[in-house]
């Protein structure tokens, strides 16, 4: 095999593997900004400790610098609306952020 053939075969294997990996990942992620804004550790902890126990939530990350909350959840159990309702229960208005803009730093 030539070097090009090997590279091409590798590329084909990669392209075939990616959709399978995506299917196996049963979690979705949503990024929110909250009002009032998180300005200190207390806000972060309040959000984390409460949302963590929401049904279907797998993981929660807060970014105080970007003022964002990223929630990893099982889409079969919960959804963005339910998460927003959970934020509301603890006194926050959560707004979904476009994931691509949240990734930019
Ligand atoms: Cu605070």
GROMACS .gro file of C-alpha atoms in nm, residues 1-102:
model
  102
    1UNK     CA    1   0.000   0.000   0.000
    2UNK     CA    2   0.116   0.347  -0.073
    3UNK     CA    3   0.120   0.614   0.193
    4UNK     CA    4  -0.179   0.783   0.030
    5UNK     CA    5  -0.383   0.463   0.036
    6UNK     CA    6  -0.308   0.417   0.406
    7UNK     CA    7  -0.409   0.774   0.485
    8UNK     CA    8  -0.727   0.737   0.284
    9UNK     CA    9  -0.821   0.414   0.461
   10UNK     CA   10  -0.760   0.581   0.797
   11UNK     CA   11  -0.983   0.871   0.697
   12UNK     CA   12  -1.259   0.629   0.595
   13UNK     CA   13  -1.232   0.442   0.926
   14UNK     CA   14  -1.254   0.771   1.116
   15UNK     CA   15  -1.557   0.892   0.926
   16UNK     CA   16  -1.733   0.561   0.989
   17UNK     CA   17  -1.651   0.565   1.360
   18UNK     CA   18  -1.777   0.914   1.442
   19UNK     CA   19  -2.153   0.858   1.387
   20UNK     CA   20  -2.138   0.542   1.600
   21UNK     CA   21  -1.978   0.732   1.887
   22UNK     CA   22  -2.242   1.003   1.859
   23UNK     CA   23  -2.518   0.745   1.881
   24UNK     CA   24  -2.370   0.589   2.192
   25UNK     CA   25  -2.361   0.922   2.369
   26UNK     CA   26  -2.702   0.938   2.528
   27UNK     CA   27  -2.651   1.276   2.686
   28UNK     CA   28  -2.726   1.618   2.549
   29UNK     CA   29  -2.575   1.941   2.675
   30UNK     CA   30  -2.742   2.276   2.717
   31UNK     CA   31  -2.571   2.604   2.799
   32UNK     CA   32  -2.761   2.869   2.991
   33UNK     CA   33  -2.706   3.218   3.112
   34UNK     CA   34  -2.890   3.307   3.430
   35UNK     CA   35  -3.054   3.618   3.567
   36UNK     CA   36  -2.965   3.735   3.828
   37UNK     CA   37  -2.609   3.676   3.711
   38UNK     CA   38  -2.376   3.446   3.897
   39UNK     CA   39  -2.127   3.674   4.059
   40UNK     CA   40  -1.972   3.464   4.332
   41UNK     CA   41  -1.909   3.116   4.462
   42UNK     CA   42  -2.238   3.119   4.654
   43UNK     CA   43  -2.442   3.163   4.338
   44UNK     CA   44  -2.244   2.885   4.169
   45UNK     CA   45  -2.294   2.650   4.462
   46UNK     CA   46  -2.663   2.726   4.489
   47UNK     CA   47  -2.716   2.644   4.122
   48UNK     CA   48  -2.492   2.338   4.126
   49UNK     CA   49  -2.638   2.178   4.438
   50UNK     CA   50  -2.996   2.230   4.322
   51UNK     CA   51  -2.977   2.150   3.953
   52UNK     CA   52  -2.755   1.847   4.009
   53UNK     CA   53  -3.047   1.661   4.166
   54UNK     CA   54  -3.291   1.747   3.892
   55UNK     CA   55  -3.422   1.434   3.717
   56UNK     CA   56  -3.217   1.339   3.413
   57UNK     CA   57  -2.924   1.568   3.492
   58UNK     CA   58  -2.592   1.394   3.454
   59UNK     CA   59  -2.348   1.677   3.505
   60UNK     CA   60  -2.346   2.049   3.569
   61UNK     CA   61  -2.067   2.297   3.515
   62UNK     CA   62  -2.065   2.662   3.597
   63UNK     CA   63  -1.836   2.917   3.443
   64UNK     CA   64  -1.829   3.228   3.653
   65UNK     CA   65  -1.618   3.421   3.403
   66UNK     CA   66  -1.863   3.364   3.116
   67UNK     CA   67  -2.160   3.358   3.354
   68UNK     CA   68  -2.278   3.037   3.196
   69UNK     CA   69  -2.411   2.709   3.327
   70UNK     CA   70  -2.362   2.396   3.119
   71UNK     CA   71  -2.595   2.110   3.197
   72UNK     CA   72  -2.541   1.762   3.062
   73UNK     CA   73  -2.868   1.574   3.065
   74UNK     CA   74  -3.045   1.267   2.938
   75UNK     CA   75  -3.283   1.392   2.667
   76UNK     CA   76  -3.511   1.092   2.728
   77UNK     CA   77  -3.574   1.211   3.082
   78UNK     CA   78  -3.561   1.587   3.069
   79UNK     CA   79  -3.533   1.878   2.828
   80UNK     CA   80  -3.439   2.245   2.816
   81UNK     CA   81  -3.785   2.361   2.927
   82UNK     CA   82  -3.777   2.138   3.234
   83UNK     CA   83  -3.430   2.260   3.319
   84UNK     CA   84  -3.542   2.620   3.284
   85UNK     CA   85  -3.831   2.540   3.521
   86UNK     CA   86  -3.582   2.394   3.769
   87UNK     CA   87  -3.380   2.718   3.758
   88UNK     CA   88  -3.698   2.912   3.816
   89UNK     CA   89  -3.770   2.712   4.131
   90UNK     CA   90  -3.447   2.840   4.285
   91UNK     CA   91  -3.502   3.197   4.171
   92UNK     CA   92  -3.313   3.217   3.843
   93UNK     CA   93  -3.430   3.296   3.495
   94UNK     CA   94  -3.225   3.071   3.266
   95UNK     CA   95  -3.180   3.146   2.898
   96UNK     CA   96  -3.035   2.893   2.655
   97UNK     CA   97  -2.719   3.012   2.480
   98UNK     CA   98  -2.615   2.910   2.134
   99UNK     CA   99  -2.362   2.634   2.206
  100UNK     CA  100  -2.118   2.752   1.941
  101UNK     CA  101  -2.097   3.104   2.080
  102UNK     CA  102  -2.043   2.961   2.431
   0.00000   0.00000   0.00000
